[in-house]
Coordinates of N, CA and C in Angstrom, one line a residue:
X1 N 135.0 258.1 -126.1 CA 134.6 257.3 -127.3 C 133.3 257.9 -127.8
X2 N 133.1 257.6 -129.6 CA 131.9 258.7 -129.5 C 130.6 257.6 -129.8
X3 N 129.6 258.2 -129.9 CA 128.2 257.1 -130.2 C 128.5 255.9 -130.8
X4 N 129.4 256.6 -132.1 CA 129.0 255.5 -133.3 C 130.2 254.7 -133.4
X5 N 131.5 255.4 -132.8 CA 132.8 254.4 -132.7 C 132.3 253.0 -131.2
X6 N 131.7 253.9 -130.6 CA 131.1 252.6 -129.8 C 130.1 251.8 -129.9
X7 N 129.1 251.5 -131.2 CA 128.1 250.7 -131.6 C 128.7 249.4 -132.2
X8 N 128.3 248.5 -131.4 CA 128.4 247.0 -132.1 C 128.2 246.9 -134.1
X9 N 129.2 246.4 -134.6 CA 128.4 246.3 -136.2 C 127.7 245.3 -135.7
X10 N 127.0 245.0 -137.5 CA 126.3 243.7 -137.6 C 127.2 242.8 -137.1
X11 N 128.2 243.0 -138.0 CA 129.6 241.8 -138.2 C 129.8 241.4 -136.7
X12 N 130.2 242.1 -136.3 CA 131.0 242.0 -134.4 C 129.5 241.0 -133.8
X13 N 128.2 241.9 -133.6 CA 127.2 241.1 -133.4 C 127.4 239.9 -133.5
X14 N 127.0 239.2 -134.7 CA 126.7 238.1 -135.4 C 128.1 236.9 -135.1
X15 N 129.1 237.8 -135.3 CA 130.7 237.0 -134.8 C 130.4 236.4 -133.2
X16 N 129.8 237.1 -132.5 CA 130.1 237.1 -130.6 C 129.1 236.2 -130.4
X17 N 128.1 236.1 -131.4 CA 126.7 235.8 -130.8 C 127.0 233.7 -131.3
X18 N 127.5 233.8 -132.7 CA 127.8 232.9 -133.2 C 128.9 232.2 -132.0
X19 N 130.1 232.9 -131.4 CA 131.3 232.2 -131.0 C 130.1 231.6 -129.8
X20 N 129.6 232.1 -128.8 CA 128.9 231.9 -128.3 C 127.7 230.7 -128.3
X21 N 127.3 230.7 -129.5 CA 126.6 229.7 -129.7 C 127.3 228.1 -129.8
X22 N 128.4 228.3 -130.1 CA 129.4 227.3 -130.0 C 129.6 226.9 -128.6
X23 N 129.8 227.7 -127.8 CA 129.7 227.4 -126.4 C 128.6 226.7 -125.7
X24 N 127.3 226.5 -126.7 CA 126.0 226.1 -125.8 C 125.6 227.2 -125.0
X25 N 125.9 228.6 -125.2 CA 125.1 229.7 -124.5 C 123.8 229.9 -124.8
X26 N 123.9 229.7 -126.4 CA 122.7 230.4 -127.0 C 121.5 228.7 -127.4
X27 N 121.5 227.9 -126.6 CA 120.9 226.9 -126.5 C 119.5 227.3 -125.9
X28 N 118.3 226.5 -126.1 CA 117.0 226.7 -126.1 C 117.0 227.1 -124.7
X29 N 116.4 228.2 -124.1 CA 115.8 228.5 -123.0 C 114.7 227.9 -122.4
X30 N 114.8 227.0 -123.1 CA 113.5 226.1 -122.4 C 113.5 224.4 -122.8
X31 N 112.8 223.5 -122.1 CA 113.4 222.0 -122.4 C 111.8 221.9 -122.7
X32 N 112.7 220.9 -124.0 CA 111.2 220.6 -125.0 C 110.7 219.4 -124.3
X33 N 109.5 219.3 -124.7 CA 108.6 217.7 -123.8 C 109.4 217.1 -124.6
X34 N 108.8 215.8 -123.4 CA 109.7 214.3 -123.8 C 108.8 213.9 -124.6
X35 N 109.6 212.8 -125.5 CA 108.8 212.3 -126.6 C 109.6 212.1 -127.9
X36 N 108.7 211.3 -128.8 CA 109.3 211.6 -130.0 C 109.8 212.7 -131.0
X37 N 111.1 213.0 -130.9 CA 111.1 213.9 -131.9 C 111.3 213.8 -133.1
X38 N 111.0 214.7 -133.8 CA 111.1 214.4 -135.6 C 112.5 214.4 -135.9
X39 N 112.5 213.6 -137.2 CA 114.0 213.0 -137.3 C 113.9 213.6 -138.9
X40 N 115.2 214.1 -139.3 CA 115.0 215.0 -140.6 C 116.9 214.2 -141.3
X41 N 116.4 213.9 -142.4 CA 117.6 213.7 -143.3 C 118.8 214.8 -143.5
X42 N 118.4 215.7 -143.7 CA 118.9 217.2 -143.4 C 118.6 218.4 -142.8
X43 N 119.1 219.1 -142.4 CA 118.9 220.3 -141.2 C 117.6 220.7 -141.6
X44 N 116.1 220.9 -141.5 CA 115.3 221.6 -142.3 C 114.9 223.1 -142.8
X45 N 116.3 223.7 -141.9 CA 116.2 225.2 -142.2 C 116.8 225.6 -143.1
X46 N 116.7 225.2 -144.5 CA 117.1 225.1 -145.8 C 117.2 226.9 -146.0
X47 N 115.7 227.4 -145.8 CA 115.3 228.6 -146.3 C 115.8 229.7 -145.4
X48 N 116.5 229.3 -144.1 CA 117.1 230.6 -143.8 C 116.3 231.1 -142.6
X49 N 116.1 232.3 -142.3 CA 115.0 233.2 -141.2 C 115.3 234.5 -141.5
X50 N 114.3 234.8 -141.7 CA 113.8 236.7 -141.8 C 113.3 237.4 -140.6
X51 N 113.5 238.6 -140.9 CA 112.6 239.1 -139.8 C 112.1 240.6 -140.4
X52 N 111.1 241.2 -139.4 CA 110.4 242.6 -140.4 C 109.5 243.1 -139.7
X53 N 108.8 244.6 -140.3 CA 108.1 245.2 -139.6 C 108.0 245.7 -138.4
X54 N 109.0 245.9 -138.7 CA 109.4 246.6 -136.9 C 108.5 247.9 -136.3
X55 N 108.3 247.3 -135.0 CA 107.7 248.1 -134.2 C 108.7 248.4 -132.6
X56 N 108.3 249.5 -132.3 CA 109.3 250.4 -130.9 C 109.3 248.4 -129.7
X57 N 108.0 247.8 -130.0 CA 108.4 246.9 -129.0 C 108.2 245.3 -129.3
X58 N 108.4 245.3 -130.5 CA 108.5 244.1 -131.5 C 108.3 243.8 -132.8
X59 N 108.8 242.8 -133.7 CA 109.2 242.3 -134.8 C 108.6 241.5 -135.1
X60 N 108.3 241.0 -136.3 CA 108.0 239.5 -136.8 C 109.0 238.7 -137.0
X61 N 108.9 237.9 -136.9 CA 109.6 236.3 -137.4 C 109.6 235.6 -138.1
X62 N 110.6 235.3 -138.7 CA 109.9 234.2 -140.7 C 111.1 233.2 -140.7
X63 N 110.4 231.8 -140.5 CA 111.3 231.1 -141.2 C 110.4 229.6 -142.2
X64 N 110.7 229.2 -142.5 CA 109.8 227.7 -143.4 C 110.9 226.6 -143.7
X65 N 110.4 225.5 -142.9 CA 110.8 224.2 -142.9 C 110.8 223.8 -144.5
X66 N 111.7 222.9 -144.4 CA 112.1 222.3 -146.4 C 113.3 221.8 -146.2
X67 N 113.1 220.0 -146.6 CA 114.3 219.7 -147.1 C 114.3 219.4 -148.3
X68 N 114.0 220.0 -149.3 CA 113.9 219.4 -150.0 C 113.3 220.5 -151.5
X69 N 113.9 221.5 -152.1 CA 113.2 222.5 -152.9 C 112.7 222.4 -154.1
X70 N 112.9 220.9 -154.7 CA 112.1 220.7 -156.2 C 110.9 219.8 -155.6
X71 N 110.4 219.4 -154.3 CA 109.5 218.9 -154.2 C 108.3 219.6 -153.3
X72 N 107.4 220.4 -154.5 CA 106.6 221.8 -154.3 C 105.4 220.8 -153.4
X73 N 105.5 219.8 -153.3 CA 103.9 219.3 -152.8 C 103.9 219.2 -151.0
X74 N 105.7 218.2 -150.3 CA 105.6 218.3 -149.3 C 107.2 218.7 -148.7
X75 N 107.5 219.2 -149.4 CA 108.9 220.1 -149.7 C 110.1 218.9 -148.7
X76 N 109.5 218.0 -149.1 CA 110.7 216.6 -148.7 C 110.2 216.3 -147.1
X77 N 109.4 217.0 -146.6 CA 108.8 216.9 -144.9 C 107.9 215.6 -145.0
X78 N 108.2 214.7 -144.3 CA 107.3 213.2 -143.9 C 106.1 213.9 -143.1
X79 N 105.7 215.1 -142.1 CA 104.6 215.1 -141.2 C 104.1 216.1 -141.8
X80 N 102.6 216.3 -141.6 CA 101.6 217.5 -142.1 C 101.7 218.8 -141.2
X81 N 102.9 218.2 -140.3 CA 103.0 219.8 -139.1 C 103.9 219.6 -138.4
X82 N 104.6 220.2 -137.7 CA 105.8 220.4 -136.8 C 105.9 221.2 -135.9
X83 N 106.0 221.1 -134.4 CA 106.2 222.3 -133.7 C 108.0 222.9 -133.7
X84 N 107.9 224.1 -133.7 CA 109.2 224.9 -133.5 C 108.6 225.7 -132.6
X85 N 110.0 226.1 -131.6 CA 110.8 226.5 -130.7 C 110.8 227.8 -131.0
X86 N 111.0 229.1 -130.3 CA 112.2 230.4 -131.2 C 112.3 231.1 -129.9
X87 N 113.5 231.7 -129.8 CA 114.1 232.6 -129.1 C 114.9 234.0 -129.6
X88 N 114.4 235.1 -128.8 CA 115.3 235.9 -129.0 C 115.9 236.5 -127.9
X89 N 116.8 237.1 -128.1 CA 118.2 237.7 -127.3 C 119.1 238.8 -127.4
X90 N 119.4 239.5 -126.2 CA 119.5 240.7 -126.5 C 120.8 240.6 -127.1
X91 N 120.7 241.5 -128.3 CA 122.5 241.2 -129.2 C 123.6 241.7 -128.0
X92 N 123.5 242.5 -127.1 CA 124.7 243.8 -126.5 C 125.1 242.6 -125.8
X93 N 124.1 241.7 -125.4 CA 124.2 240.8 -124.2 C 124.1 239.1 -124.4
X94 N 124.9 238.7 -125.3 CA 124.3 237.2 -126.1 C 124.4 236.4 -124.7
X95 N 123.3 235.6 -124.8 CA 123.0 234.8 -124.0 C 121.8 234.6 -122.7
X96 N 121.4 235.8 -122.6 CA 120.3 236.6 -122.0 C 118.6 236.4 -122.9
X97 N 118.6 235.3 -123.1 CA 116.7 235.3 -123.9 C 115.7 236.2 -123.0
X98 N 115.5 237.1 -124.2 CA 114.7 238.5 -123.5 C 113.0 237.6 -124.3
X99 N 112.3 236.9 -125.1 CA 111.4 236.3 -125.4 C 111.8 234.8 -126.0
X100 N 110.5 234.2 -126.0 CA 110.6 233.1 -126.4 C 108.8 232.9 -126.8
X101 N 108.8 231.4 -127.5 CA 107.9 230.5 -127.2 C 107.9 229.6 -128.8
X102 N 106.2 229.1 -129.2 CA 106.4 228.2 -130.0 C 105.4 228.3 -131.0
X103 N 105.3 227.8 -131.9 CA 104.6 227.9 -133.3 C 104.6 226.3 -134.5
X104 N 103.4 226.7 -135.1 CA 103.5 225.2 -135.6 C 103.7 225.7 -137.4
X105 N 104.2 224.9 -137.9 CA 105.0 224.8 -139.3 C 103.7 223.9 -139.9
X106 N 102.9 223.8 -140.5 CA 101.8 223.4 -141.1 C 101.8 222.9 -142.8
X107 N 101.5 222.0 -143.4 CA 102.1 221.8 -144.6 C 101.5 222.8 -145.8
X108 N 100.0 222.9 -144.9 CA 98.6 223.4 -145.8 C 99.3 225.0 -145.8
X109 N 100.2 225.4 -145.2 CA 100.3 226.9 -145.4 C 102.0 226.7 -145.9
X110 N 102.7 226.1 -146.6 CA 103.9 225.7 -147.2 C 105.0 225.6 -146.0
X111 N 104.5 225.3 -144.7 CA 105.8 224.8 -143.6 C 106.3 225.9 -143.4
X112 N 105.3 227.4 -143.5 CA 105.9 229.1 -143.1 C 105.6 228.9 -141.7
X113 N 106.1 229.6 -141.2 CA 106.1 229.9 -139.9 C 106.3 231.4 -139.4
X114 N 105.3 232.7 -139.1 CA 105.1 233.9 -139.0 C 105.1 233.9 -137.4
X115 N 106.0 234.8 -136.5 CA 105.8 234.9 -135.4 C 105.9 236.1 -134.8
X116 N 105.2 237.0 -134.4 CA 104.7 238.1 -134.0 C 105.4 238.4 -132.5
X117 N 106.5 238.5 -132.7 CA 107.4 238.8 -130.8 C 106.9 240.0 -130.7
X118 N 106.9 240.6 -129.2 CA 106.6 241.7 -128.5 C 107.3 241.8 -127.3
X119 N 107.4 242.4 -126.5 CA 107.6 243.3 -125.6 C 109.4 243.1 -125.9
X120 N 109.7 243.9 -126.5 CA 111.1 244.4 -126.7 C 111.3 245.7 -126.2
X121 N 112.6 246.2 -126.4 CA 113.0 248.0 -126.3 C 113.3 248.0 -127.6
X122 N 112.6 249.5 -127.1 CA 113.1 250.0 -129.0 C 114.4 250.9 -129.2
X123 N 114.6 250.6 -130.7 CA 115.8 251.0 -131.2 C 117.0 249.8 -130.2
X124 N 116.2 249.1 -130.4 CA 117.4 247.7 -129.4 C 117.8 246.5 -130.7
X125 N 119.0 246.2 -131.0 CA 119.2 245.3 -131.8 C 118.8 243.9 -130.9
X126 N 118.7 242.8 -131.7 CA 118.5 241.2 -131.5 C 118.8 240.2 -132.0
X127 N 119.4 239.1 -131.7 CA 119.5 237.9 -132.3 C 118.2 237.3 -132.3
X128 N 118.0 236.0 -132.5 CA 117.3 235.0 -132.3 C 117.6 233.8 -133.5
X129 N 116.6 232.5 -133.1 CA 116.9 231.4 -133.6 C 115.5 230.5 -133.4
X130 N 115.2 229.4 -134.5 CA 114.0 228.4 -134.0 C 114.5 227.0 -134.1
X131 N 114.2 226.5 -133.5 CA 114.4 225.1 -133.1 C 113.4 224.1 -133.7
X132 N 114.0 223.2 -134.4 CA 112.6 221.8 -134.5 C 113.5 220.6 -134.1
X133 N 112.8 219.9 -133.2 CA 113.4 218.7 -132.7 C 114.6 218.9 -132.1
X134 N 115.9 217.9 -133.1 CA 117.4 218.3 -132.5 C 118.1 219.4 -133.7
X135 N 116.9 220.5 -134.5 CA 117.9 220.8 -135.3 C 117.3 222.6 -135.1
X136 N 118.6 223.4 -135.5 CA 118.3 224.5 -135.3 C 118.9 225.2 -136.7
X137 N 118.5 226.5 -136.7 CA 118.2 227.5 -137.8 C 119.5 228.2 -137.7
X138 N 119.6 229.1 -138.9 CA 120.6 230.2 -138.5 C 120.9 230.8 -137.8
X139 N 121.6 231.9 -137.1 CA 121.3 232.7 -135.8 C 120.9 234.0 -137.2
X140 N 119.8 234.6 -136.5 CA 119.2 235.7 -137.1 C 119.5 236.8 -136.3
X141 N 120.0 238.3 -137.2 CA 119.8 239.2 -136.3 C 119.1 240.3 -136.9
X142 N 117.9 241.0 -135.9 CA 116.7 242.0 -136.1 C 117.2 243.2 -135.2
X143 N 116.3 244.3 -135.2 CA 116.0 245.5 -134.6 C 114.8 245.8 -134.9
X144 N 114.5 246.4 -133.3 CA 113.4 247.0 -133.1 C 113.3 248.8 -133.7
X145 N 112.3 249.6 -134.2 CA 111.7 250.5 -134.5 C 112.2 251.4 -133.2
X146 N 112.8 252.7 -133.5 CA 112.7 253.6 -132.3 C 111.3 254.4 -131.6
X147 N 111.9 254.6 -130.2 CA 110.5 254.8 -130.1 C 110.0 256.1 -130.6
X148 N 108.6 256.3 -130.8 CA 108.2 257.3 -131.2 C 108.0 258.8 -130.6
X149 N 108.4 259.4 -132.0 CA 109.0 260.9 -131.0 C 110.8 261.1 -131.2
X150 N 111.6 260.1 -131.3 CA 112.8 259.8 -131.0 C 113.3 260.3 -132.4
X151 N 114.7 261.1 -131.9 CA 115.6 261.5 -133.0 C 116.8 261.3 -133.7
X152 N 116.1 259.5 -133.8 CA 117.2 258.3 -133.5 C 117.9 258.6 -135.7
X153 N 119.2 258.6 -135.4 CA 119.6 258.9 -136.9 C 119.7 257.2 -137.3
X154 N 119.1 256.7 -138.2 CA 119.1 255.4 -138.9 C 119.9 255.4 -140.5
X155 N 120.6 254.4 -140.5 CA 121.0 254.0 -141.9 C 120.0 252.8 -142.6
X156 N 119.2 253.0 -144.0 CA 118.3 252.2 -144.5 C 119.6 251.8 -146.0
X157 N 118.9 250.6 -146.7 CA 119.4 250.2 -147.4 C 118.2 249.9 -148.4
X158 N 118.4 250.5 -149.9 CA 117.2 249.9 -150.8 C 117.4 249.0 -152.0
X159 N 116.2 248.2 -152.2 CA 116.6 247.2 -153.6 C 115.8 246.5 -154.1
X160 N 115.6 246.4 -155.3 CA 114.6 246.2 -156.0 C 115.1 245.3 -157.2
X161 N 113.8 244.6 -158.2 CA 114.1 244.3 -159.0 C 115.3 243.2 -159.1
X162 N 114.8 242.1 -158.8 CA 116.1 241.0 -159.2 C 115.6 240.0 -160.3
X163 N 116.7 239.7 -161.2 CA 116.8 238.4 -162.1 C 118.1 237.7 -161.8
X164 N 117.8 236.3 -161.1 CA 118.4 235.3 -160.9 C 119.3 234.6 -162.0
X165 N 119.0 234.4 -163.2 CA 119.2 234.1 -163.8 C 120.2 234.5 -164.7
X166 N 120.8 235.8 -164.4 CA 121.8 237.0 -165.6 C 122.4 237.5 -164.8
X167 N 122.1 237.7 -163.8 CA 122.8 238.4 -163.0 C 123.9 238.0 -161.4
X168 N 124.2 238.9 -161.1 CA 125.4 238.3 -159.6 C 124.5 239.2 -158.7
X169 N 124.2 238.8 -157.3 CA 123.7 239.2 -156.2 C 124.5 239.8 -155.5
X170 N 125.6 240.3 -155.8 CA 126.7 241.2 -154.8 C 126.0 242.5 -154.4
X171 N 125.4 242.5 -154.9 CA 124.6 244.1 -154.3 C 123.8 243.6 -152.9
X172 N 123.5 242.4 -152.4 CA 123.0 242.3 -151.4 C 124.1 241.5 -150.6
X173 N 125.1 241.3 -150.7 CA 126.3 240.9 -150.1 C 126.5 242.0 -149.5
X174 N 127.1 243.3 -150.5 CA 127.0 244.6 -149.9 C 126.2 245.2 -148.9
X175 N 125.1 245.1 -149.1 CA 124.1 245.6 -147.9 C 124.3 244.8 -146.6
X176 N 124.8 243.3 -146.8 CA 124.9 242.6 -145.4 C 126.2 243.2 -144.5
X177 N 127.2 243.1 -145.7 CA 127.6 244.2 -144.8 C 128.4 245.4 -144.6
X178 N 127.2 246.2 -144.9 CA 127.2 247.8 -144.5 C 126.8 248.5 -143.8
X179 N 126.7 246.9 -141.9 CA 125.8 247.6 -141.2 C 124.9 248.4 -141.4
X180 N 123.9 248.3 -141.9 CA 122.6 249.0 -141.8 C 122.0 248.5 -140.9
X181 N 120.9 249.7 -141.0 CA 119.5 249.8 -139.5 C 118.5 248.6 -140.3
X182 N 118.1 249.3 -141.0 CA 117.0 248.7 -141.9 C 117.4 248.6 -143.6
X183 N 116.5 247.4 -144.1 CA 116.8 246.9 -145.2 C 115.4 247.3 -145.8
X184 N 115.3 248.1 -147.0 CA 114.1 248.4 -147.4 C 113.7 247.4 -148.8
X185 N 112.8 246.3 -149.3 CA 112.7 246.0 -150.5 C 112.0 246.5 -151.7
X186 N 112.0 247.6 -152.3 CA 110.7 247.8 -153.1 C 110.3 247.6 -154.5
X187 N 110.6 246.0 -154.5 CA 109.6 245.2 -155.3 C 110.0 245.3 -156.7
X188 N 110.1 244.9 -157.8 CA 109.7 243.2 -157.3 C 110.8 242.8 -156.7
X189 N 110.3 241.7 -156.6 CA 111.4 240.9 -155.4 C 112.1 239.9 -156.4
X190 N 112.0 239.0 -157.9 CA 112.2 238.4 -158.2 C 111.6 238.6 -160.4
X191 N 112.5 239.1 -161.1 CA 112.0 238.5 -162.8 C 112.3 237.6 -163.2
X192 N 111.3 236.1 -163.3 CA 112.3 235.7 -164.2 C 112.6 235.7 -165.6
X193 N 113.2 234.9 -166.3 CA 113.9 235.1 -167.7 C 112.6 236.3 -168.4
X194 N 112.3 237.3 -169.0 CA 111.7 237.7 -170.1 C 111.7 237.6 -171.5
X195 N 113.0 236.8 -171.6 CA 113.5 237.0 -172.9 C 112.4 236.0 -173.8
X196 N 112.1 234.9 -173.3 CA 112.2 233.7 -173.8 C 110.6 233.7 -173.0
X197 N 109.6 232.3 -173.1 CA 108.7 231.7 -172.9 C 108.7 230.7 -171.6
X198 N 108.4 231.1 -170.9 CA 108.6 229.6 -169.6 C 107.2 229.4 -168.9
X199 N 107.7 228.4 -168.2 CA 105.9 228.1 -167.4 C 106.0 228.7 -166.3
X200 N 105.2 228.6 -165.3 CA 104.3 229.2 -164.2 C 105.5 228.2 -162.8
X201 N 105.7 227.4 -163.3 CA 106.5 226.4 -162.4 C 107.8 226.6 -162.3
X202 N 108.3 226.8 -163.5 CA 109.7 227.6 -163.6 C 110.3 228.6 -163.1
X203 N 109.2 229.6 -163.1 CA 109.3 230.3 -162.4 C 109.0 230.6 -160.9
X204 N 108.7 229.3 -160.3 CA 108.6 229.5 -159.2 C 109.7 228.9 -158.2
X205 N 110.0 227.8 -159.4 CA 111.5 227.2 -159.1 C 112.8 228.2 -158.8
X206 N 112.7 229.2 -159.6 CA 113.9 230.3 -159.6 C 113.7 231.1 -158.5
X207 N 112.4 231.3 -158.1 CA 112.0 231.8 -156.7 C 112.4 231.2 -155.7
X208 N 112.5 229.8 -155.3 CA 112.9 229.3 -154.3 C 114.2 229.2 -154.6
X209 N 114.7 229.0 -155.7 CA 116.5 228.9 -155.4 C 117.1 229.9 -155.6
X210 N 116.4 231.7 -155.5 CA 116.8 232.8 -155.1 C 116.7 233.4 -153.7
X211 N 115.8 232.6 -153.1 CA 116.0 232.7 -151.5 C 117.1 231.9 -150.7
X212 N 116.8 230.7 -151.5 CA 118.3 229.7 -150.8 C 119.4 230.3 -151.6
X213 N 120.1 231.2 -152.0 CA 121.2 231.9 -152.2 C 121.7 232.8 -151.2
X214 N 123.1 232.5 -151.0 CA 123.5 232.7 -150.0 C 123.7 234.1 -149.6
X215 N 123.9 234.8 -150.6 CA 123.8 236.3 -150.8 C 122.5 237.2 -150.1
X216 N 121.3 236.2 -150.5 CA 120.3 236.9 -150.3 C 119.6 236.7 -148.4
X217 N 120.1 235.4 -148.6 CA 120.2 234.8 -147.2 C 121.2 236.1 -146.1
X218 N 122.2 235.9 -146.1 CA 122.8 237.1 -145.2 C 122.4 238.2 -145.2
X219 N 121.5 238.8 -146.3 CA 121.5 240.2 -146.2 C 119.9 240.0 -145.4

């Protein structure tokens, strides 16, 4: 069998990692203190989870609590902060948490949550996931940067320029899945309307309901 007829896709990944999670494999590697936990009207990982900047022995982490996307002040969240959970896991091997730990969701910084993992292998694909209270996120999957020196052949993906508003996002449908290594953005990330006159708020509103699109979310 050759290299690349034997490489996991995304799809297969994300399929095994998912059946799995159904099984309670991919459940928190760790038991949260006792206590009150926060109680949320809806799931609050509205916005999905990112990940980026890859390095040979770690990634960042992105995700932001919100239930709630027309309310810019406390995006529908009753607390000024929240702790989350996050794990990741080696994709070859779901169920195995290769890192972990925790981070606080803050209101003053819009409920982002940036997490800086390390000690990975490089050129190693990953799941991972964060947790707040009893609710959890999408299952996310990353890769680490090869290491350096390595004559690792990568598939990248590019894209630029979006208006929400006129157009269909199948072009990032496509990239989700076309198995790729890496997803490159280069900018802008978001126009809105030009045609016409809008406010500053408008446009920020189209910003948040082009991240919560589902298109953009998978890829």
């Amino acid at each position: 069998m050759s290299k690349n007829s034997s490489r996991l896709s995304r799809r297969d990944i994300l399929i095994n990692a998912a059946t799995l999670a159904g099984a309670a494999v991919l459940a928190p590697p760790f038991a949260q203190p006792l206590g009150a936990k926060p109680r949320f009207g809806a799931n609050p990982f509205m916005f999905g989870v990112a990940s980026g900047d890859p390095l040979p022995d770690g990634v960042v982490l992105w995700t932001r609590l919100g239930a709630d996307l027309e309310d810019v002040e406390t995006w529908g969240l009753a607390e000024p902060s929240y702790k989350l959970w996050w794990a990741i896991y080696d994709a070859e091997t779901p169920g195995r948490a290769v890192a972990q730990g925790d981070a606080i969701a803050a209101r003053e910084k819009g409920y982002a949550v940036h997490v800086e993992a390390g000690e990975l292998q490089p050129g190693r694909r990953y799941t991972y996931r964060f947790w707040c209270g009893d609710e959890e996120s999408p299952l996310g999957l990353t890769k680490t940067a090869p290491a350096a020196g390595s004559d690792a052949k990568l598939r990248f993906g590019f894209c630029s320029c979006s208006e929400y508003e006129n157009e269909f996002f199948h072009a990032y449908r496509a990239m989700a899945e076309a198995d790729l290594d890496f997803a490159v953005h280069l900018g802008d990330y978001i126009y809105e309307s030009p045609y016409e006159h809008f406010r500053i708020t408008r446009g920020r509103s189209t910003a948040r309901r082009l991240r919560y699109d589902r298109y953009t979310d998978a890829m």
